[in-house]
Amino acid sequence: MDHGTDDVLDAVGPRLRALRRDRGITLADLAVTTGVSESTLSRLESGQRRATLELLLPLARTYDVPLDDLVGAPRTGDPRIHLKPIRRFGMILVPLSRRPGGMQSFKMIIPARPEPLEPTLQTHEGFEWLYVLNGRLRLVLGERDLTLPPGEAAEFDTSLPHWLGSADGGVVELLILFGLQGMRAHLRAHASTQEPGGN
């Protein structure tokens, strides 16, 4: 086995652990779902057990991801660009676009937590748009405290104090649009631009 293959297999454990934690799944739950023992899964994630096809196939089915994603292998003939997740403020942002300027689109994942976080409101210049894919999003906007189920969208002026989190401690997945200034989620509006029906 060459060093390149060794490097790929060595990276499987941390990737599996991160995926499981991102989904908010315990080792015990994963063992029940996959039929792989909890101790084997633990050793696989820690790198003490070498990944095999027999172990990876049930994991790929459980996570509903291609086997290539578990081992980080490039997809032959696939023209799509697979960008790496960014971790910020306890959340995961998966880039969905690579435009050199203007708006950027991301999928945001708020991991599950035993106890929901207390809101820490922030403000910045701009405008934000989001759409809830899965889970129940808690959106605190000024003095309003809203819960958005899957399928609901929100847009707001980010100069208002705001915070995003899980409404019930479960995983939340959403689409979010923002510009390129740091991690600020906003769209700059030009003075000459007016949206139909806007206030």
JSON list of C-alpha atoms in Angstrom, two decimals:
[
{"chain": "A", "resi": 1, "resn": "MET", "atom": "CA", "xyz": [0.00, 0.00, 0.00]},
{"chain": "A", "resi": 2, "resn": "ASP", "atom": "CA", "xyz": [1.51, 3.38, -0.98]},
{"chain": "A", "resi": 3, "resn": "HIS", "atom": "CA", "xyz": [1.79, 6.46, 1.20]},
{"chain": "A", "resi": 4, "resn": "GLY", "atom": "CA", "xyz": [-1.02, 8.21, -0.68]},
{"chain": "A", "resi": 5, "resn": "THR", "atom": "CA", "xyz": [-3.46, 5.42, 0.16]},
{"chain": "A", "resi": 6, "resn": "ASP", "atom": "CA", "xyz": [-2.26, 5.42, 3.77]},
{"chain": "A", "resi": 7, "resn": "ASP", "atom": "CA", "xyz": [-2.92, 9.15, 4.02]},
{"chain": "A", "resi": 8, "resn": "VAL", "atom": "CA", "xyz": [-6.44, 8.73, 2.61]},
{"chain": "A", "resi": 9, "resn": "LEU", "atom": "CA", "xyz": [-7.28, 5.92, 5.05]},
{"chain": "A", "resi": 10, "resn": "ASP", "atom": "CA", "xyz": [-5.77, 7.81, 8.00]},
{"chain": "A", "resi": 11, "resn": "ALA", "atom": "CA", "xyz": [-8.11, 10.71, 7.30]},
{"chain": "A", "resi": 12, "resn": "VAL", "atom": "CA", "xyz": [-11.24, 8.52, 7.33]},
{"chain": "A", "resi": 13, "resn": "GLY", "atom": "CA", "xyz": [-11.52, 8.32, 11.13]},
{"chain": "A", "resi": 14, "resn": "PRO", "atom": "CA", "xyz": [-11.59, 12.09, 11.81]},
{"chain": "A", "resi": 15, "resn": "ARG", "atom": "CA", "xyz": [-13.96, 12.56, 8.87]},
{"chain": "A", "resi": 16, "resn": "LEU", "atom": "CA", "xyz": [-16.38, 9.94, 10.25]},
{"chain": "A", "resi": 17, "resn": "ARG", "atom": "CA", "xyz": [-16.25, 11.45, 13.75]},
{"chain": "A", "resi": 18, "resn": "ALA", "atom": "CA", "xyz": [-16.93, 14.95, 12.41]},
{"chain": "A", "resi": 19, "resn": "LEU", "atom": "CA", "xyz": [-19.83, 13.68, 10.26]},
{"chain": "A", "resi": 20, "resn": "ARG", "atom": "CA", "xyz": [-21.41, 11.83, 13.18]},
{"chain": "A", "resi": 21, "resn": "ARG", "atom": "CA", "xyz": [-21.11, 14.81, 15.51]},
{"chain": "A", "resi": 22, "resn": "ASP", "atom": "CA", "xyz": [-22.43, 17.19, 12.86]},
{"chain": "A", "resi": 23, "resn": "ARG", "atom": "CA", "xyz": [-25.52, 14.98, 12.53]},
{"chain": "A", "resi": 24, "resn": "GLY", "atom": "CA", "xyz": [-25.95, 14.82, 16.31]},
{"chain": "A", "resi": 25, "resn": "ILE", "atom": "CA", "xyz": [-25.76, 11.00, 16.39]},
{"chain": "A", "resi": 26, "resn": "THR", "atom": "CA", "xyz": [-24.27, 9.04, 19.32]},
{"chain": "A", "resi": 27, "resn": "LEU", "atom": "CA", "xyz": [-22.02, 6.01, 18.84]},
{"chain": "A", "resi": 28, "resn": "ALA", "atom": "CA", "xyz": [-24.70, 3.86, 20.48]},
{"chain": "A", "resi": 29, "resn": "ASP", "atom": "CA", "xyz": [-27.37, 5.04, 18.02]},
{"chain": "A", "resi": 30, "resn": "LEU", "atom": "CA", "xyz": [-25.01, 4.54, 15.09]},
{"chain": "A", "resi": 31, "resn": "ALA", "atom": "CA", "xyz": [-24.24, 1.00, 16.24]},
{"chain": "A", "resi": 32, "resn": "VAL", "atom": "CA", "xyz": [-27.94, 0.14, 16.26]},
{"chain": "A", "resi": 33, "resn": "THR", "atom": "CA", "xyz": [-28.51, 1.65, 12.81]},
{"chain": "A", "resi": 34, "resn": "THR", "atom": "CA", "xyz": [-25.48, 0.14, 11.08]},
{"chain": "A", "resi": 35, "resn": "GLY", "atom": "CA", "xyz": [-25.14, -3.18, 12.90]},
{"chain": "A", "resi": 36, "resn": "VAL", "atom": "CA", "xyz": [-21.49, -2.37, 13.59]},
{"chain": "A", "resi": 37, "resn": "SER", "atom": "CA", "xyz": [-20.49, -2.62, 17.25]},
{"chain": "A", "resi": 38, "resn": "GLU", "atom": "CA", "xyz": [-20.00, 0.57, 19.24]},
{"chain": "A", "resi": 39, "resn": "SER", "atom": "CA", "xyz": [-16.40, -0.39, 20.11]},
{"chain": "A", "resi": 40, "resn": "THR", "atom": "CA", "xyz": [-15.56, -0.99, 16.43]},
{"chain": "A", "resi": 41, "resn": "LEU", "atom": "CA", "xyz": [-17.06, 2.37, 15.46]},
{"chain": "A", "resi": 42, "resn": "SER", "atom": "CA", "xyz": [-15.09, 4.10, 18.22]},
{"chain": "A", "resi": 43, "resn": "ARG", "atom": "CA", "xyz": [-11.82, 2.49, 17.10]},
{"chain": "A", "resi": 44, "resn": "LEU", "atom": "CA", "xyz": [-12.59, 3.35, 13.48]},
{"chain": "A", "resi": 45, "resn": "GLU", "atom": "CA", "xyz": [-13.12, 7.02, 14.36]},
{"chain": "A", "resi": 46, "resn": "SER", "atom": "CA", "xyz": [-9.97, 7.18, 16.51]},
{"chain": "A", "resi": 47, "resn": "GLY", "atom": "CA", "xyz": [-7.83, 5.55, 13.79]},
{"chain": "A", "resi": 48, "resn": "GLN", "atom": "CA", "xyz": [-7.17, 2.38, 15.82]},
{"chain": "A", "resi": 49, "resn": "ARG", "atom": "CA", "xyz": [-9.18, 0.34, 13.31]},
{"chain": "A", "resi": 50, "resn": "ARG", "atom": "CA", "xyz": [-8.45, 0.49, 9.57]},
{"chain": "A", "resi": 51, "resn": "ALA", "atom": "CA", "xyz": [-11.42, 1.38, 7.37]},
{"chain": "A", "resi": 52, "resn": "THR", "atom": "CA", "xyz": [-12.73, -1.43, 5.17]},
{"chain": "A", "resi": 53, "resn": "LEU", "atom": "CA", "xyz": [-15.49, -1.56, 2.60]},
{"chain": "A", "resi": 54, "resn": "GLU", "atom": "CA", "xyz": [-17.49, -3.80, 4.93]},
{"chain": "A", "resi": 55, "resn": "LEU", "atom": "CA", "xyz": [-17.46, -1.06, 7.58]},
{"chain": "A", "resi": 56, "resn": "LEU", "atom": "CA", "xyz": [-17.86, 1.94, 5.31]},
{"chain": "A", "resi": 57, "resn": "LEU", "atom": "CA", "xyz": [-20.85, 0.73, 3.27]},
{"chain": "A", "resi": 58, "resn": "PRO", "atom": "CA", "xyz": [-23.37, 0.70, 6.18]},
{"chain": "A", "resi": 59, "resn": "LEU", "atom": "CA", "xyz": [-22.03, 4.08, 7.32]},
{"chain": "A", "resi": 60, "resn": "ALA", "atom": "CA", "xyz": [-22.49, 5.58, 3.86]},
{"chain": "A", "resi": 61, "resn": "ARG", "atom": "CA", "xyz": [-26.07, 4.25, 3.81]},
{"chain": "A", "resi": 62, "resn": "THR", "atom": "CA", "xyz": [-26.82, 5.61, 7.28]},
{"chain": "A", "resi": 63, "resn": "TYR", "atom": "CA", "xyz": [-25.42, 9.07, 6.53]},
{"chain": "A", "resi": 64, "resn": "ASP", "atom": "CA", "xyz": [-26.93, 9.00, 3.02]},
{"chain": "A", "resi": 65, "resn": "VAL", "atom": "CA", "xyz": [-23.65, 10.13, 1.42]},
{"chain": "A", "resi": 66, "resn": "PRO", "atom": "CA", "xyz": [-21.58, 8.64, -1.41]},
{"chain": "A", "resi": 67, "resn": "LEU", "atom": "CA", "xyz": [-18.82, 6.28, -0.32]},
{"chain": "A", "resi": 68, "resn": "ASP", "atom": "CA", "xyz": [-16.33, 8.65, -1.99]},
{"chain": "A", "resi": 69, "resn": "ASP", "atom": "CA", "xyz": [-17.30, 11.35, 0.51]},
{"chain": "A", "resi": 70, "resn": "LEU", "atom": "CA", "xyz": [-16.36, 9.15, 3.45]},
{"chain": "A", "resi": 71, "resn": "VAL", "atom": "CA", "xyz": [-12.85, 8.52, 2.16]},
{"chain": "A", "resi": 72, "resn": "GLY", "atom": "CA", "xyz": [-12.36, 11.91, 0.51]},
{"chain": "A", "resi": 73, "resn": "ALA", "atom": "CA", "xyz": [-11.68, 10.38, -2.89]},
{"chain": "A", "resi": 74, "resn": "PRO", "atom": "CA", "xyz": [-12.02, 12.54, -6.00]},
{"chain": "A", "resi": 75, "resn": "ARG", "atom": "CA", "xyz": [-14.99, 11.60, -8.18]},
{"chain": "A", "resi": 76, "resn": "THR", "atom": "CA", "xyz": [-13.80, 10.52, -11.59]},
{"chain": "A", "resi": 77, "resn": "GLY", "atom": "CA", "xyz": [-15.44, 12.52, -14.36]},
{"chain": "A", "resi": 78, "resn": "ASP", "atom": "CA", "xyz": [-17.48, 14.60, -11.91]},
{"chain": "A", "resi": 79, "resn": "PRO", "atom": "CA", "xyz": [-17.41, 18.27, -13.02]},
{"chain": "A", "resi": 80, "resn": "ARG", "atom": "CA", "xyz": [-18.74, 19.54, -9.70]},
{"chain": "A", "resi": 81, "resn": "ILE", "atom": "CA", "xyz": [-16.49, 21.38, -7.26]},
{"chain": "A", "resi": 82, "resn": "HIS", "atom": "CA", "xyz": [-16.50, 19.95, -3.75]},
{"chain": "A", "resi": 83, "resn": "LEU", "atom": "CA", "xyz": [-15.64, 22.68, -1.30]},
{"chain": "A", "resi": 84, "resn": "LYS", "atom": "CA", "xyz": [-14.54, 22.06, 2.27]},
{"chain": "A", "resi": 85, "resn": "PRO", "atom": "CA", "xyz": [-16.77, 23.07, 5.18]},
{"chain": "A", "resi": 86, "resn": "ILE", "atom": "CA", "xyz": [-15.80, 26.10, 7.25]},
{"chain": "A", "resi": 87, "resn": "ARG", "atom": "CA", "xyz": [-16.28, 26.00, 11.03]},
{"chain": "A", "resi": 88, "resn": "ARG", "atom": "CA", "xyz": [-17.17, 29.29, 12.68]},
{"chain": "A", "resi": 89, "resn": "PHE", "atom": "CA", "xyz": [-18.74, 30.11, 16.05]},
{"chain": "A", "resi": 90, "resn": "GLY", "atom": "CA", "xyz": [-19.76, 26.47, 16.62]},
{"chain": "A", "resi": 91, "resn": "MET", "atom": "CA", "xyz": [-21.51, 26.30, 13.25]},
{"chain": "A", "resi": 92, "resn": "ILE", "atom": "CA", "xyz": [-20.55, 24.70, 9.95]},
{"chain": "A", "resi": 93, "resn": "LEU", "atom": "CA", "xyz": [-20.74, 26.60, 6.66]},
{"chain": "A", "resi": 94, "resn": "VAL", "atom": "CA", "xyz": [-20.55, 24.63, 3.41]},
{"chain": "A", "resi": 95, "resn": "PRO", "atom": "CA", "xyz": [-19.77, 26.87, 0.42]},
{"chain": "A", "resi": 96, "resn": "LEU", "atom": "CA", "xyz": [-22.14, 26.34, -2.49]},
{"chain": "A", "resi": 97, "resn": "SER", "atom": "CA", "xyz": [-20.64, 28.94, -4.81]},
{"chain": "A", "resi": 98, "resn": "ARG", "atom": "CA", "xyz": [-17.20, 30.25, -5.71]},
{"chain": "A", "resi": 99, "resn": "ARG", "atom": "CA", "xyz": [-17.93, 33.56, -7.38]},
{"chain": "A", "resi": 100, "resn": "PRO", "atom": "CA", "xyz": [-14.93, 35.87, -6.98]},
{"chain": "A", "resi": 101, "resn": "GLY", "atom": "CA", "xyz": [-17.19, 38.78, -6.05]},
{"chain": "A", "resi": 102, "resn": "GLY", "atom": "CA", "xyz": [-20.70, 39.66, -5.00]},
{"chain": "A", "resi": 103, "resn": "MET", "atom": "CA", "xyz": [-23.00, 37.31, -3.16]},
{"chain": "A", "resi": 104, "resn": "GLN", "atom": "CA", "xyz": [-21.94, 33.94, -1.80]},
{"chain": "A", "resi": 105, "resn": "SER", "atom": "CA", "xyz": [-24.31, 31.08, -1.03]},
{"chain": "A", "resi": 106, "resn": "PHE", "atom": "CA", "xyz": [-23.71, 28.65, 1.82]},
{"chain": "A", "resi": 107, "resn": "LYS", "atom": "CA", "xyz": [-25.43, 25.80, 3.56]},
{"chain": "A", "resi": 108, "resn": "MET", "atom": "CA", "xyz": [-25.26, 26.40, 7.29]},
{"chain": "A", "resi": 109, "resn": "ILE", "atom": "CA", "xyz": [-25.44, 23.56, 9.77]},
{"chain": "A", "resi": 110, "resn": "ILE", "atom": "CA", "xyz": [-26.09, 24.23, 13.45]},
{"chain": "A", "resi": 111, "resn": "PRO", "atom": "CA", "xyz": [-25.03, 21.03, 15.28]},
{"chain": "A", "resi": 112, "resn": "ALA", "atom": "CA", "xyz": [-27.20, 19.42, 17.94]},
{"chain": "A", "resi": 113, "resn": "ARG", "atom": "CA", "xyz": [-26.49, 20.31, 21.56]},
{"chain": "A", "resi": 114, "resn": "PRO", "atom": "CA", "xyz": [-27.71, 18.74, 24.83]},
{"chain": "A", "resi": 115, "resn": "GLU", "atom": "CA", "xyz": [-28.85, 22.20, 25.93]},
{"chain": "A", "resi": 116, "resn": "PRO", "atom": "CA", "xyz": [-29.72, 25.02, 23.53]},
{"chain": "A", "resi": 117, "resn": "LEU", "atom": "CA", "xyz": [-27.37, 28.01, 23.66]},
{"chain": "A", "resi": 118, "resn": "GLU", "atom": "CA", "xyz": [-28.36, 31.33, 25.14]},
{"chain": "A", "resi": 119, "resn": "PRO", "atom": "CA", "xyz": [-28.66, 33.95, 22.39]},
{"chain": "A", "resi": 120, "resn": "THR", "atom": "CA", "xyz": [-25.73, 36.34, 21.89]},
{"chain": "A", "resi": 121, "resn": "LEU", "atom": "CA", "xyz": [-27.10, 39.05, 19.64]},
{"chain": "A", "resi": 122, "resn": "GLN", "atom": "CA", "xyz": [-24.87, 40.75, 17.06]},
{"chain": "A", "resi": 123, "resn": "THR", "atom": "CA", "xyz": [-25.26, 43.58, 14.58]},
{"chain": "A", "resi": 124, "resn": "HIS", "atom": "CA", "xyz": [-23.52, 44.55, 11.35]},
{"chain": "A", "resi": 125, "resn": "GLU", "atom": "CA", "xyz": [-24.23, 46.48, 8.19]},
{"chain": "A", "resi": 126, "resn": "GLY", "atom": "CA", "xyz": [-26.32, 44.82, 5.50]},
{"chain": "A", "resi": 127, "resn": "PHE", "atom": "CA", "xyz": [-29.20, 42.50, 4.78]},
{"chain": "A", "resi": 128, "resn": "GLU", "atom": "CA", "xyz": [-29.59, 38.76, 5.28]},
{"chain": "A", "resi": 129, "resn": "TRP", "atom": "CA", "xyz": [-31.70, 36.06, 3.62]},
{"chain": "A", "resi": 130, "resn": "LEU", "atom": "CA", "xyz": [-32.10, 32.50, 4.92]},
{"chain": "A", "resi": 131, "resn": "TYR", "atom": "CA", "xyz": [-34.21, 29.40, 4.23]},
{"chain": "A", "resi": 132, "resn": "VAL", "atom": "CA", "xyz": [-34.68, 26.52, 6.70]},
{"chain": "A", "resi": 133, "resn": "LEU", "atom": "CA", "xyz": [-34.08, 23.08, 5.18]},
{"chain": "A", "resi": 134, "resn": "ASN", "atom": "CA", "xyz": [-34.28, 20.83, 8.25]},
{"chain": "A", "resi": 135, "resn": "GLY", "atom": "CA", "xyz": [-34.77, 21.25, 11.98]},
{"chain": "A", "resi": 136, "resn": "ARG", "atom": "CA", "xyz": [-36.32, 24.15, 13.86]},
{"chain": "A", "resi": 137, "resn": "LEU", "atom": "CA", "xyz": [-34.43, 27.42, 13.68]},
{"chain": "A", "resi": 138, "resn": "ARG", "atom": "CA", "xyz": [-34.62, 29.95, 16.48]},
{"chain": "A", "resi": 139, "resn": "LEU", "atom": "CA", "xyz": [-34.24, 33.48, 15.13]},
{"chain": "A", "resi": 140, "resn": "VAL", "atom": "CA", "xyz": [-33.94, 36.26, 17.68]},
{"chain": "A", "resi": 141, "resn": "LEU", "atom": "CA", "xyz": [-34.38, 39.60, 15.94]},
{"chain": "A", "resi": 142, "resn": "GLY", "atom": "CA", "xyz": [-34.44, 42.63, 18.20]},
{"chain": "A", "resi": 143, "resn": "GLU", "atom": "CA", "xyz": [-37.16, 41.93, 20.76]},
{"chain": "A", "resi": 144, "resn": "ARG", "atom": "CA", "xyz": [-38.80, 39.26, 18.61]},
{"chain": "A", "resi": 145, "resn": "ASP", "atom": "CA", "xyz": [-38.09, 35.58, 19.29]},
{"chain": "A", "resi": 146, "resn": "LEU", "atom": "CA", "xyz": [-39.20, 33.44, 16.32]},
{"chain": "A", "resi": 147, "resn": "THR", "atom": "CA", "xyz": [-39.18, 29.72, 15.57]},
{"chain": "A", "resi": 148, "resn": "LEU", "atom": "CA", "xyz": [-38.93, 28.78, 11.88]},
{"chain": "A", "resi": 149, "resn": "PRO", "atom": "CA", "xyz": [-39.76, 25.19, 10.82]},
{"chain": "A", "resi": 150, "resn": "PRO", "atom": "CA", "xyz": [-38.50, 23.61, 7.58]},
{"chain": "A", "resi": 151, "resn": "GLY", "atom": "CA", "xyz": [-39.68, 25.45, 4.49]},
{"chain": "A", "resi": 152, "resn": "GLU", "atom": "CA", "xyz": [-39.83, 28.89, 6.06]},
{"chain": "A", "resi": 153, "resn": "ALA", "atom": "CA", "xyz": [-37.62, 31.78, 4.99]},
{"chain": "A", "resi": 154, "resn": "ALA", "atom": "CA", "xyz": [-36.63, 35.07, 6.59]},
{"chain": "A", "resi": 155, "resn": "GLU", "atom": "CA", "xyz": [-34.97, 38.26, 5.48]},
{"chain": "A", "resi": 156, "resn": "PHE", "atom": "CA", "xyz": [-33.97, 41.16, 7.68]},
{"chain": "A", "resi": 157, "resn": "ASP", "atom": "CA", "xyz": [-31.78, 44.21, 8.11]},
{"chain": "A", "resi": 158, "resn": "THR", "atom": "CA", "xyz": [-28.69, 43.04, 10.00]},
{"chain": "A", "resi": 159, "resn": "SER", "atom": "CA", "xyz": [-28.28, 46.41, 11.72]},
{"chain": "A", "resi": 160, "resn": "LEU", "atom": "CA", "xyz": [-30.96, 44.99, 14.06]},
{"chain": "A", "resi": 161, "resn": "PRO", "atom": "CA", "xyz": [-29.50, 42.83, 16.86]},
{"chain": "A", "resi": 162, "resn": "HIS", "atom": "CA", "xyz": [-29.94, 39.21, 15.75]},
{"chain": "A", "resi": 163, "resn": "TRP", "atom": "CA", "xyz": [-28.95, 35.62, 16.57]},
{"chain": "A", "resi": 164, "resn": "LEU", "atom": "CA", "xyz": [-29.42, 32.20, 14.93]},
{"chain": "A", "resi": 165, "resn": "GLY", "atom": "CA", "xyz": [-29.60, 28.92, 16.83]},
{"chain": "A", "resi": 166, "resn": "SER", "atom": "CA", "xyz": [-31.53, 25.71, 17.35]},
{"chain": "A", "resi": 167, "resn": "ALA", "atom": "CA", "xyz": [-35.02, 26.09, 18.80]},
{"chain": "A", "resi": 168, "resn": "ASP", "atom": "CA", "xyz": [-34.96, 22.68, 20.49]},
{"chain": "A", "resi": 169, "resn": "GLY", "atom": "CA", "xyz": [-31.30, 21.61, 20.64]},
{"chain": "A", "resi": 170, "resn": "GLY", "atom": "CA", "xyz": [-31.57, 19.51, 17.47]},
{"chain": "A", "resi": 171, "resn": "VAL", "atom": "CA", "xyz": [-29.60, 19.88, 14.26]},
{"chain": "A", "resi": 172, "resn": "VAL", "atom": "CA", "xyz": [-30.68, 22.76, 12.01]},
{"chain": "A", "resi": 173, "resn": "GLU", "atom": "CA", "xyz": [-29.77, 23.05, 8.32]},
{"chain": "A", "resi": 174, "resn": "LEU", "atom": "CA", "xyz": [-30.41, 26.19, 6.32]},
{"chain": "A", "resi": 175, "resn": "LEU", "atom": "CA", "xyz": [-29.40, 28.05, 3.20]},
{"chain": "A", "resi": 176, "resn": "ILE", "atom": "CA", "xyz": [-27.94, 31.48, 3.74]},
{"chain": "A", "resi": 177, "resn": "LEU", "atom": "CA", "xyz": [-26.74, 34.27, 1.44]},
{"chain": "A", "resi": 178, "resn": "PHE", "atom": "CA", "xyz": [-24.11, 36.82, 2.31]},
{"chain": "A", "resi": 179, "resn": "GLY", "atom": "CA", "xyz": [-21.31, 38.93, 0.91]},
{"chain": "A", "resi": 180, "resn": "LEU", "atom": "CA", "xyz": [-17.57, 38.61, 1.10]},
{"chain": "A", "resi": 181, "resn": "GLN", "atom": "CA", "xyz": [-16.70, 40.82, 4.08]},
{"chain": "A", "resi": 182, "resn": "GLY", "atom": "CA", "xyz": [-15.58, 38.30, 6.66]},
{"chain": "A", "resi": 183, "resn": "MET", "atom": "CA", "xyz": [-18.45, 36.15, 7.91]},
{"chain": "A", "resi": 184, "resn": "ARG", "atom": "CA", "xyz": [-21.00, 38.96, 7.64]},
{"chain": "A", "resi": 185, "resn": "ALA", "atom": "CA", "xyz": [-24.28, 37.81, 6.14]},
{"chain": "A", "resi": 186, "resn": "HIS", "atom": "CA", "xyz": [-25.42, 40.71, 4.06]},
{"chain": "A", "resi": 187, "resn": "LEU", "atom": "CA", "xyz": [-26.26, 42.15, 0.68]},
{"chain": "A", "resi": 188, "resn": "ARG", "atom": "CA", "xyz": [-25.25, 45.76, 0.11]},
{"chain": "A", "resi": 189, "resn": "ALA", "atom": "CA", "xyz": [-28.09, 47.81, -1.33]},
{"chain": "A", "resi": 190, "resn": "HIS", "atom": "CA", "xyz": [-27.18, 50.66, -3.68]},
{"chain": "A", "resi": 191, "resn": "ALA", "atom": "CA", "xyz": [-28.94, 53.96, -3.16]},
{"chain": "A", "resi": 192, "resn": "SER", "atom": "CA", "xyz": [-30.24, 53.85, -6.72]},
{"chain": "A", "resi": 193, "resn": "THR", "atom": "CA", "xyz": [-31.76, 50.38, -6.30]},
{"chain": "A", "resi": 194, "resn": "GLN", "atom": "CA", "xyz": [-35.30, 49.91, -5.08]},
{"chain": "A", "resi": 195, "resn": "GLU", "atom": "CA", "xyz": [-37.09, 46.62, -4.86]},
{"chain": "A", "resi": 196, "resn": "PRO", "atom": "CA", "xyz": [-40.69, 46.49, -6.06]},
{"chain": "A", "resi": 197, "resn": "GLY", "atom": "CA", "xyz": [-43.02, 46.78, -3.12]},
{"chain": "A", "resi": 198, "resn": "GLY", "atom": "CA", "xyz": [-40.13, 47.57, -0.77]},
{"chain": "A", "resi": 199, "resn": "ASN", "atom": "CA", "xyz": [-40.60, 49.75, 2.32]}
]
